[in-house]
Short mmCIF file of C-alpha atoms in Angstrom, two decimals:
data_model
loop_
_atom_site.label_atom_id
_atom_site.label_comp_id
_atom_site.label_asym_id
_atom_site.label_seq_id
_atom_site.Cartn_x
_atom_site.Cartn_y
_atom_site.Cartn_z
CA UNK A 1 67.37 67.56 103.07
CA UNK A 2 70.36 67.18 105.33
CA UNK A 3 72.48 69.33 107.61
CA UNK A 4 76.24 69.06 107.14
CA UNK A 5 79.14 70.80 108.80
CA UNK A 6 81.34 72.75 106.41
CA UNK A 7 84.79 71.19 106.01
CA UNK A 8 87.93 72.54 104.38
CA UNK A 9 87.55 70.18 101.42
CA UNK A 10 83.83 70.88 100.79
CA UNK A 11 83.24 72.51 97.40
CA UNK A 12 80.81 75.34 98.06
CA UNK A 13 78.03 75.41 95.49
CA UNK A 14 76.56 78.66 94.18
CA UNK A 15 74.30 80.27 96.78
CA UNK A 16 72.16 83.41 96.68
CA UNK A 17 70.08 84.62 99.60
CA UNK A 18 69.68 88.11 98.14
CA UNK A 19 72.25 89.67 100.50
CA UNK A 20 75.77 90.22 99.15
CA UNK A 21 77.39 90.18 102.62
CA UNK A 22 75.84 86.82 103.57
CA UNK A 23 76.58 85.33 100.14
CA UNK A 24 80.18 86.58 100.35
CA UNK A 25 80.71 85.18 103.84
CA UNK A 26 79.79 81.68 102.70
CA UNK A 27 81.78 81.91 99.49
CA UNK A 28 84.88 83.73 100.77
CA UNK A 29 85.18 83.59 104.56
CA UNK A 30 83.41 80.60 106.13
CA UNK A 31 86.32 78.19 105.64
CA UNK A 32 88.83 80.71 106.99
CA UNK A 33 86.65 81.28 110.08
CA UNK A 34 86.57 77.51 110.61
CA UNK A 35 90.33 77.07 110.11
CA UNK A 36 91.05 79.92 112.54
CA UNK A 37 88.56 78.46 115.09
CA UNK A 38 86.35 81.54 115.03
CA UNK A 39 83.08 79.96 113.85
CA UNK A 40 81.61 76.67 112.62
CA UNK A 41 79.37 76.83 109.58
CA UNK A 42 76.62 74.34 108.84
CA UNK A 43 74.99 73.89 105.44
CA UNK A 44 71.40 72.76 104.94
CA UNK A 45 71.40 70.97 101.59
CA UNK A 46 68.83 69.55 99.22
CA UNK A 47 70.84 67.06 97.19
CA UNK A 48 73.52 69.25 95.57
CA UNK A 49 71.94 72.64 96.38
CA UNK A 50 72.62 74.72 99.47
CA UNK A 51 69.19 75.66 100.82
CA UNK A 52 70.53 77.69 103.74
CA UNK A 53 73.35 77.97 106.19
CA UNK A 54 74.28 79.23 109.65
CA UNK A 55 77.52 79.90 111.50
CA UNK A 56 77.99 79.53 115.25
CA UNK A 57 80.52 81.08 117.62
CA UNK A 58 80.85 81.64 121.36
CA UNK A 59 79.30 84.66 123.02
CA UNK A 60 77.93 85.88 126.34
CA UNK A 61 75.16 88.05 127.68
CA UNK A 62 76.89 90.60 129.88
CA UNK A 63 75.50 93.10 132.35
CA UNK A 64 77.67 95.84 130.83
CA UNK A 65 76.24 95.27 127.34
CA UNK A 66 72.56 94.87 128.20
CA UNK A 67 70.03 97.51 129.25
CA UNK A 68 69.08 97.37 132.95
CA UNK A 69 65.47 96.43 132.21
CA UNK A 70 66.61 93.50 130.04
CA UNK A 71 69.20 92.42 132.61
CA UNK A 72 66.50 92.21 135.31
CA UNK A 73 64.44 89.91 133.06
CA UNK A 74 67.45 87.69 132.41
CA UNK A 75 68.38 87.49 136.12
CA UNK A 76 64.83 86.37 136.94
CA UNK A 77 65.53 83.17 134.99
CA UNK A 78 68.03 82.09 137.66
CA UNK A 79 67.89 81.52 141.42
CA UNK A 80 69.52 84.32 143.41
CA UNK A 81 72.66 82.30 144.18
CA UNK A 82 73.25 81.86 140.44
CA UNK A 83 73.22 85.58 139.59
CA UNK A 84 76.40 86.43 137.70
CA UNK A 85 77.82 89.36 135.75
CA UNK A 86 77.51 87.44 132.48
CA UNK A 87 75.96 84.23 131.20
CA UNK A 88 77.35 81.91 128.50
CA UNK A 89 75.78 82.00 125.05
CA UNK A 90 76.30 80.77 121.52
CA UNK A 91 75.96 83.39 118.80
CA UNK A 92 74.44 82.83 115.40
CA UNK A 93 77.07 84.73 113.45
CA UNK A 94 75.51 84.29 110.02
CA UNK A 95 72.11 82.89 109.00
CA UNK A 96 70.72 82.77 105.47
CA UNK A 97 68.16 80.97 103.33
CA UNK A 98 68.38 80.75 99.53
CA UNK A 99 65.98 82.96 97.59
CA UNK A 100 64.77 79.79 95.83
CA UNK A 101 63.52 78.36 99.15
CA UNK A 102 61.96 81.40 100.82
CA UNK A 103 58.41 81.21 102.12
CA UNK A 104 58.58 77.46 102.86
CA UNK A 105 59.37 77.60 106.58
CA UNK A 106 63.02 76.73 105.95
CA UNK A 107 64.29 79.54 108.22
CA UNK A 108 62.25 78.31 111.18
CA UNK A 109 63.33 74.75 110.47
CA UNK A 110 66.96 75.90 110.41
CA UNK A 111 66.57 77.65 113.78
CA UNK A 112 65.15 74.40 115.20
CA UNK A 113 68.18 72.58 113.80
CA UNK A 114 70.51 75.11 115.44
CA UNK A 115 68.97 74.38 118.83
CA UNK A 116 68.92 70.61 118.31
CA UNK A 117 72.51 70.62 117.03
CA UNK A 118 73.71 72.42 120.14
CA UNK A 119 71.62 70.45 122.61
CA UNK A 120 72.56 67.06 121.15
CA UNK A 121 76.31 67.67 120.80
CA UNK A 122 77.89 66.49 124.05
CA UNK A 123 81.26 67.93 122.97
CA UNK A 124 79.99 71.48 122.96
CA UNK A 125 80.52 73.62 126.04
CA UNK A 126 77.57 74.54 128.22
CA UNK A 127 75.57 77.66 127.47
CA UNK A 128 72.19 79.05 128.34
CA UNK A 129 71.40 81.52 125.56
CA UNK A 130 71.49 81.77 121.81
CA UNK A 131 72.24 85.30 120.55
CA UNK A 132 72.05 86.99 117.19
CA UNK A 133 72.61 90.46 115.79
CA UNK A 134 69.58 90.32 113.52
CA UNK A 135 69.17 92.52 110.49
CA UNK A 136 66.37 94.95 111.36
CA UNK A 137 64.27 93.48 108.54
CA UNK A 138 64.59 90.00 110.06
CA UNK A 139 63.67 90.92 113.66
CA UNK A 140 60.05 89.81 113.30
CA UNK A 141 61.22 86.41 111.95
CA UNK A 142 63.39 85.87 115.03
CA UNK A 143 60.60 87.08 117.35
CA UNK A 144 58.18 84.55 115.78
CA UNK A 145 60.79 81.92 116.63
CA UNK A 146 61.08 82.83 120.31
CA UNK A 147 63.91 85.38 120.31
CA UNK A 148 63.60 88.54 122.42
CA UNK A 149 65.08 91.93 121.71
CA UNK A 150 67.81 93.35 123.90
CA UNK A 151 67.24 97.07 124.48
CA UNK A 152 64.58 97.32 121.72
CA UNK A 153 65.02 101.05 121.31
CA UNK A 154 68.77 100.74 120.81
CA UNK A 155 69.32 99.21 117.39
CA UNK A 156 72.97 98.98 116.38
CA UNK A 157 72.90 100.50 112.88
CA UNK A 158 71.18 97.97 110.69
CA UNK A 159 71.08 95.18 113.30
CA UNK A 160 69.19 94.43 116.53
CA UNK A 161 70.74 92.38 119.34
CA UNK A 162 68.45 89.51 120.33
CA UNK A 163 68.54 86.43 122.56
CA UNK A 164 66.77 83.09 122.98
CA UNK A 165 66.69 81.01 126.17
CA UNK A 166 67.76 77.53 125.02
CA UNK A 167 66.24 76.02 128.15
CA UNK A 168 62.80 76.79 126.70
CA UNK A 169 63.21 73.98 124.14
CA UNK A 170 64.86 71.41 126.39
CA UNK A 171 62.84 68.38 127.36
CA UNK A 172 62.12 68.23 131.12
#
């Protein structure tokens, strides 16, 4: 299996993760997001099949958008002189695994690839956190992979804001 960045000339193969919104994004919007510099999409492929994909865009963790108790936890990660009103992040805008590949650890492998992709790309700007607005049904998956909830009692409709400290996977 290989990870490839979506390009404007890539012919997107049929993909079904069981969610019409995620399927539609890949089929109808991912290239436009790339062309308009809104998000990069990466495809995890097994020969000619798309096993899964994720899209990345810039984000931040901001004091105004985070519950006070969560903000205190985040500030504790930094020395006092580095306390700021917001911290840079990269957001996982979309994340999906094909129904045909579920239950094989592909999602966790993809999250590892997200982190490695970002840490190994010297052209990417600096950031400390990875964020995601996880579907409520996927929250436990993200928690198993090291993400923490932001304001756990304040779900945003059918999603839950979550974050991951990328420093936790960096080699010393």
